[in-house]
Amino acid sequence: MTRRGETGVRAILRCPAGPELARQAAELAAQDFGRDMMPAEQLAQLRAKNPSILACLTSVQGGFLGYFDVIPFKPDFAQGFLSGRSAVSDLGKATDRTISPRDIFGAEEMAECKDLYIAGIAVLERHAYSGRRHASMLVWGFWKYSAFIRPLPEDSFLRWRRPPRVRRC
């Protein structure tokens, strides 16, 4: 998916992202989110089940600009995650670190997904104008991604498990 912004900047949303882009996304996540990010091994297991959970924004030449990762929850896990309780009693509290491959839809099952979790979104140079433009392209890309997977019904709305953390630039 290619988009030309109002500044004439072209970027490509690559989904699924290859291993090099996944590595660069993990580095950016570690820089921006630190201890709050999912462990790399856990993300690799989730991507093995569904490679489409990571989308990376690149320049036309292939340079990494940013990413978002979206996890398609199965209904039982989604309810527990939104309430903070696991649907499986022996797991206790449902958090980012308790998400396993059995809790998500595979790529071939995406049409069944009703609950998408935005696990992370970040851009390089977020303080610069170009970084803000790339962030807006990623948000646009997320809406295109979600509509491609499954168009939202008219009565749907966004649900937050907790208010999003806002970092001031």
PDB file of C-alpha atoms in Angstrom:
ATOM      1  CA  MET A   1       0.000   0.000   0.000  1.00  0.00           C
ATOM      2  CA  THR A   2       1.591   3.293  -1.093  1.00  0.00           C
ATOM      3  CA  ARG A   3       0.498   6.723   0.048  1.00  0.00           C
ATOM      4  CA  ARG A   4       1.603  10.155  -1.064  1.00  0.00           C
ATOM      5  CA  GLY A   5       1.199  12.685   1.735  1.00  0.00           C
ATOM      6  CA  GLU A   6       0.278  16.305   1.235  1.00  0.00           C
ATOM      7  CA  THR A   7       3.989  17.140   1.238  1.00  0.00           C
ATOM      8  CA  GLY A   8       4.579  14.868  -1.740  1.00  0.00           C
ATOM      9  CA  VAL A   9       6.390  12.322   0.451  1.00  0.00           C
ATOM     10  CA  ARG A  10       5.815   8.750  -0.659  1.00  0.00           C
ATOM     11  CA  ALA A  11       5.859   5.874   1.767  1.00  0.00           C
ATOM     12  CA  ILE A  12       5.001   2.191   1.611  1.00  0.00           C
ATOM     13  CA  LEU A  13       3.220   0.199   4.301  1.00  0.00           C
ATOM     14  CA  ARG A  14       4.754  -3.277   4.237  1.00  0.00           C
ATOM     15  CA  CYS A  15       2.664  -6.025   5.762  1.00  0.00           C
ATOM     16  CA  PRO A  16       3.758  -8.612   6.519  1.00  0.00           C
ATOM     17  CA  ALA A  17       7.148  -7.136   7.316  1.00  0.00           C
ATOM     18  CA  GLY A  18      10.298  -9.122   6.668  1.00  0.00           C
ATOM     19  CA  PRO A  19      12.868 -10.090   9.315  1.00  0.00           C
ATOM     20  CA  GLU A  20      15.061  -6.988   8.856  1.00  0.00           C
ATOM     21  CA  LEU A  21      12.097  -4.633   9.240  1.00  0.00           C
ATOM     22  CA  ALA A  22      10.925  -6.646  12.271  1.00  0.00           C
ATOM     23  CA  ARG A  23      14.383  -6.201  13.821  1.00  0.00           C
ATOM     24  CA  GLN A  24      14.297  -2.449  13.220  1.00  0.00           C
ATOM     25  CA  ALA A  25      10.761  -2.234  14.657  1.00  0.00           C
ATOM     26  CA  ALA A  26      11.933  -4.097  17.783  1.00  0.00           C
ATOM     27  CA  GLU A  27      14.850  -1.669  18.201  1.00  0.00           C
ATOM     28  CA  LEU A  28      12.528   1.326  17.920  1.00  0.00           C
ATOM     29  CA  ALA A  29      10.061  -0.252  20.372  1.00  0.00           C
ATOM     30  CA  ALA A  30      12.854  -0.876  22.884  1.00  0.00           C
ATOM     31  CA  GLN A  31      13.970   2.737  22.543  1.00  0.00           C
ATOM     32  CA  ASP A  32      10.463   4.198  22.907  1.00  0.00           C
ATOM     33  CA  PHE A  33       8.751   1.750  25.264  1.00  0.00           C
ATOM     34  CA  GLY A  34      11.613   0.130  27.199  1.00  0.00           C
ATOM     35  CA  ARG A  35      10.400  -2.350  29.795  1.00  0.00           C
ATOM     36  CA  ASP A  36       6.768  -1.882  28.741  1.00  0.00           C
ATOM     37  CA  MET A  37       7.271  -3.661  25.430  1.00  0.00           C
ATOM     38  CA  MET A  38       6.543  -7.328  24.816  1.00  0.00           C
ATOM     39  CA  PRO A  39       9.620  -9.546  24.864  1.00  0.00           C
ATOM     40  CA  ALA A  40      11.090 -10.157  21.393  1.00  0.00           C
ATOM     41  CA  GLU A  41      10.670 -13.949  21.726  1.00  0.00           C
ATOM     42  CA  GLN A  42       6.956 -13.568  22.496  1.00  0.00           C
ATOM     43  CA  LEU A  43       6.444 -11.280  19.479  1.00  0.00           C
ATOM     44  CA  ALA A  44       8.333 -13.737  17.265  1.00  0.00           C
ATOM     45  CA  GLN A  45       5.985 -16.551  18.374  1.00  0.00           C
ATOM     46  CA  LEU A  46       2.930 -14.408  17.614  1.00  0.00           C
ATOM     47  CA  ARG A  47       4.358 -13.417  14.198  1.00  0.00           C
ATOM     48  CA  ALA A  48       5.031 -17.089  13.451  1.00  0.00           C
ATOM     49  CA  LYS A  49       1.306 -17.763  13.826  1.00  0.00           C
ATOM     50  CA  ASN A  50       0.237 -14.573  12.048  1.00  0.00           C
ATOM     51  CA  PRO A  51       2.891 -12.676  10.074  1.00  0.00           C
ATOM     52  CA  SER A  52       0.385  -9.878   9.387  1.00  0.00           C
ATOM     53  CA  ILE A  53       0.483  -8.523  12.941  1.00  0.00           C
ATOM     54  CA  LEU A  54       3.454  -6.266  12.097  1.00  0.00           C
ATOM     55  CA  ALA A  55       3.203  -3.500   9.503  1.00  0.00           C
ATOM     56  CA  CYS A  56       6.212  -1.285   8.776  1.00  0.00           C
ATOM     57  CA  LEU A  57       6.255   2.061   7.016  1.00  0.00           C
ATOM     58  CA  THR A  58       9.220   2.489   4.691  1.00  0.00           C
ATOM     59  CA  SER A  59      10.445   5.022   2.218  1.00  0.00           C
ATOM     60  CA  VAL A  60      10.153   4.087  -1.451  1.00  0.00           C
ATOM     61  CA  GLN A  61      13.842   3.125  -1.274  1.00  0.00           C
ATOM     62  CA  GLY A  62      13.103   0.723   1.603  1.00  0.00           C
ATOM     63  CA  GLY A  63      14.358   2.768   4.556  1.00  0.00           C
ATOM     64  CA  PHE A  64      12.542   1.995   7.809  1.00  0.00           C
ATOM     65  CA  LEU A  65      10.350   4.895   9.065  1.00  0.00           C
ATOM     66  CA  GLY A  66       8.059   3.363  11.699  1.00  0.00           C
ATOM     67  CA  TYR A  67       5.693   0.530  12.513  1.00  0.00           C
ATOM     68  CA  PHE A  68       2.517  -0.614  14.161  1.00  0.00           C
ATOM     69  CA  ASP A  69       1.728  -4.033  15.470  1.00  0.00           C
ATOM     70  CA  VAL A  70      -1.833  -5.195  15.800  1.00  0.00           C
ATOM     71  CA  ILE A  71      -2.859  -8.395  17.508  1.00  0.00           C
ATOM     72  CA  PRO A  72      -6.128 -10.102  16.476  1.00  0.00           C
ATOM     73  CA  PHE A  73      -7.516 -11.503  19.727  1.00  0.00           C
ATOM     74  CA  LYS A  74      -9.779 -14.514  19.896  1.00  0.00           C
ATOM     75  CA  PRO A  75     -13.045 -13.688  21.723  1.00  0.00           C
ATOM     76  CA  ASP A  76     -12.328 -15.452  25.041  1.00  0.00           C
ATOM     77  CA  PHE A  77      -8.950 -13.816  25.444  1.00  0.00           C
ATOM     78  CA  ALA A  78     -10.232 -10.406  24.321  1.00  0.00           C
ATOM     79  CA  GLN A  79     -12.894 -10.354  27.042  1.00  0.00           C
ATOM     80  CA  GLY A  80     -10.368 -11.275  29.696  1.00  0.00           C
ATOM     81  CA  PHE A  81      -7.835  -8.793  28.399  1.00  0.00           C
ATOM     82  CA  LEU A  82     -10.329  -5.922  28.357  1.00  0.00           C
ATOM     83  CA  SER A  83     -11.458  -6.731  31.893  1.00  0.00           C
ATOM     84  CA  GLY A  84      -7.939  -7.435  33.142  1.00  0.00           C
ATOM     85  CA  ARG A  85      -8.800 -11.043  33.975  1.00  0.00           C
ATOM     86  CA  SER A  86      -7.842 -14.146  32.103  1.00  0.00           C
ATOM     87  CA  ALA A  87     -10.623 -16.316  30.701  1.00  0.00           C
ATOM     88  CA  VAL A  88      -8.442 -19.264  31.687  1.00  0.00           C
ATOM     89  CA  SER A  89      -8.395 -19.367  35.489  1.00  0.00           C
ATOM     90  CA  ASP A  90      -4.861 -20.727  35.873  1.00  0.00           C
ATOM     91  CA  LEU A  91      -3.342 -17.749  34.026  1.00  0.00           C
ATOM     92  CA  GLY A  92      -4.573 -15.119  36.474  1.00  0.00           C
ATOM     93  CA  LYS A  93      -4.444 -11.590  35.110  1.00  0.00           C
ATOM     94  CA  ALA A  94      -4.507 -11.122  31.317  1.00  0.00           C
ATOM     95  CA  THR A  95      -1.781  -8.688  30.213  1.00  0.00           C
ATOM     96  CA  ASP A  96       0.454  -8.059  27.201  1.00  0.00           C
ATOM     97  CA  ARG A  97       2.896 -10.619  28.579  1.00  0.00           C
ATOM     98  CA  THR A  98       0.269 -13.374  28.794  1.00  0.00           C
ATOM     99  CA  ILE A  99      -0.694 -13.230  25.095  1.00  0.00           C
ATOM    100  CA  SER A 100       0.225 -16.517  23.443  1.00  0.00           C
ATOM    101  CA  PRO A 101      -0.235 -17.870  19.915  1.00  0.00           C
ATOM    102  CA  ARG A 102      -3.343 -19.786  21.043  1.00  0.00           C
ATOM    103  CA  ASP A 103      -4.981 -16.433  22.000  1.00  0.00           C
ATOM    104  CA  ILE A 104      -4.766 -14.899  18.522  1.00  0.00           C
ATOM    105  CA  PHE A 105      -6.182 -15.606  15.101  1.00  0.00           C
ATOM    106  CA  GLY A 106      -3.873 -16.917  12.407  1.00  0.00           C
ATOM    107  CA  ALA A 107      -3.604 -15.073   9.092  1.00  0.00           C
ATOM    108  CA  GLU A 108      -6.136 -17.396   7.439  1.00  0.00           C
ATOM    109  CA  GLU A 109      -8.674 -16.779  10.239  1.00  0.00           C
ATOM    110  CA  MET A 110      -8.543 -12.963  10.266  1.00  0.00           C
ATOM    111  CA  ALA A 111     -12.074 -12.570   8.879  1.00  0.00           C
ATOM    112  CA  GLU A 112     -13.360 -13.994  12.192  1.00  0.00           C
ATOM    113  CA  CYS A 113     -11.574 -11.344  14.265  1.00  0.00           C
ATOM    114  CA  LYS A 114     -13.678  -8.768  16.091  1.00  0.00           C
ATOM    115  CA  ASP A 115     -11.061  -7.445  18.534  1.00  0.00           C
ATOM    116  CA  LEU A 116      -7.813  -5.887  17.320  1.00  0.00           C
ATOM    117  CA  TYR A 117      -5.281  -4.771  19.915  1.00  0.00           C
ATOM    118  CA  ILE A 118      -2.807  -2.080  18.913  1.00  0.00           C
ATOM    119  CA  ALA A 119       0.258  -3.367  20.733  1.00  0.00           C
ATOM    120  CA  GLY A 120       2.529  -0.572  19.567  1.00  0.00           C
ATOM    121  CA  ILE A 121       2.965   2.267  17.133  1.00  0.00           C
ATOM    122  CA  ALA A 122       6.118   4.344  16.765  1.00  0.00           C
ATOM    123  CA  VAL A 123       8.067   6.381  14.224  1.00  0.00           C
ATOM    124  CA  LEU A 124      11.644   7.504  13.861  1.00  0.00           C
ATOM    125  CA  GLU A 125      12.293  11.187  14.508  1.00  0.00           C
ATOM    126  CA  ARG A 126       8.961  11.672  16.263  1.00  0.00           C
ATOM    127  CA  HIS A 127       9.903  15.227  17.273  1.00  0.00           C
ATOM    128  CA  ALA A 128      10.488  16.325  13.674  1.00  0.00           C
ATOM    129  CA  TYR A 129       7.841  17.298  11.144  1.00  0.00           C
ATOM    130  CA  SER A 130       8.719  14.234   9.056  1.00  0.00           C
ATOM    131  CA  GLY A 131       8.147  11.962  12.050  1.00  0.00           C
ATOM    132  CA  ARG A 132       4.725  13.482  12.665  1.00  0.00           C
ATOM    133  CA  ARG A 133       3.848  13.016   8.975  1.00  0.00           C
ATOM    134  CA  HIS A 134       4.952   9.386   9.169  1.00  0.00           C
ATOM    135  CA  ALA A 135       2.856   8.912  12.327  1.00  0.00           C
ATOM    136  CA  SER A 136      -0.222  10.210  10.505  1.00  0.00           C
ATOM    137  CA  MET A 137       0.531   7.844   7.613  1.00  0.00           C
ATOM    138  CA  LEU A 138       0.721   4.936  10.076  1.00  0.00           C
ATOM    139  CA  VAL A 139      -2.643   5.853  11.606  1.00  0.00           C
ATOM    140  CA  TRP A 140      -4.130   6.054   8.101  1.00  0.00           C
ATOM    141  CA  GLY A 141      -2.487   2.702   7.332  1.00  0.00           C
ATOM    142  CA  PHE A 142      -3.987   1.145  10.453  1.00  0.00           C
ATOM    143  CA  TRP A 143      -7.516   2.140   9.377  1.00  0.00           C
ATOM    144  CA  LYS A 144      -6.912   0.721   5.907  1.00  0.00           C
ATOM    145  CA  TYR A 145      -5.459  -2.438   7.486  1.00  0.00           C
ATOM    146  CA  SER A 146      -8.443  -2.912   9.798  1.00  0.00           C
ATOM    147  CA  ALA A 147     -10.965  -2.255   7.004  1.00  0.00           C
ATOM    148  CA  PHE A 148      -9.145  -4.756   4.790  1.00  0.00           C
ATOM    149  CA  ILE A 149      -9.335  -7.442   7.470  1.00  0.00           C
ATOM    150  CA  ARG A 150     -12.944  -6.877   8.344  1.00  0.00           C
ATOM    151  CA  PRO A 151     -15.072  -3.801   7.741  1.00  0.00           C
ATOM    152  CA  LEU A 152     -16.396  -2.416  11.017  1.00  0.00           C
ATOM    153  CA  PRO A 153     -20.141  -2.735  11.583  1.00  0.00           C
ATOM    154  CA  GLU A 154     -22.023   0.534  11.986  1.00  0.00           C
ATOM    155  CA  ASP A 155     -22.672  -0.063  15.682  1.00  0.00           C
ATOM    156  CA  SER A 156     -19.010  -0.676  16.547  1.00  0.00           C
ATOM    157  CA  PHE A 157     -16.842   1.643  18.568  1.00  0.00           C
ATOM    158  CA  LEU A 158     -13.266   1.696  19.795  1.00  0.00           C
ATOM    159  CA  ARG A 159     -12.803   0.169  23.225  1.00  0.00           C
ATOM    160  CA  TRP A 160      -9.807   1.001  25.396  1.00  0.00           C
ATOM    161  CA  ARG A 161      -8.682  -1.365  28.111  1.00  0.00           C
ATOM    162  CA  ARG A 162      -6.988   1.606  29.732  1.00  0.00           C
ATOM    163  CA  PRO A 163      -6.495   5.155  28.480  1.00  0.00           C
ATOM    164  CA  PRO A 164      -3.628   5.352  25.984  1.00  0.00           C
ATOM    165  CA  ARG A 165      -0.369   6.678  27.366  1.00  0.00           C
ATOM    166  CA  VAL A 166       0.484   9.987  25.768  1.00  0.00           C
ATOM    167  CA  ARG A 167       4.079  11.105  25.509  1.00  0.00           C
ATOM    168  CA  ARG A 168       4.603  14.782  24.990  1.00  0.00           C
ATOM    169  CA  CYS A 169       6.929  15.733  22.163  1.00  0.00           C
TER     170      CYS A 169
END
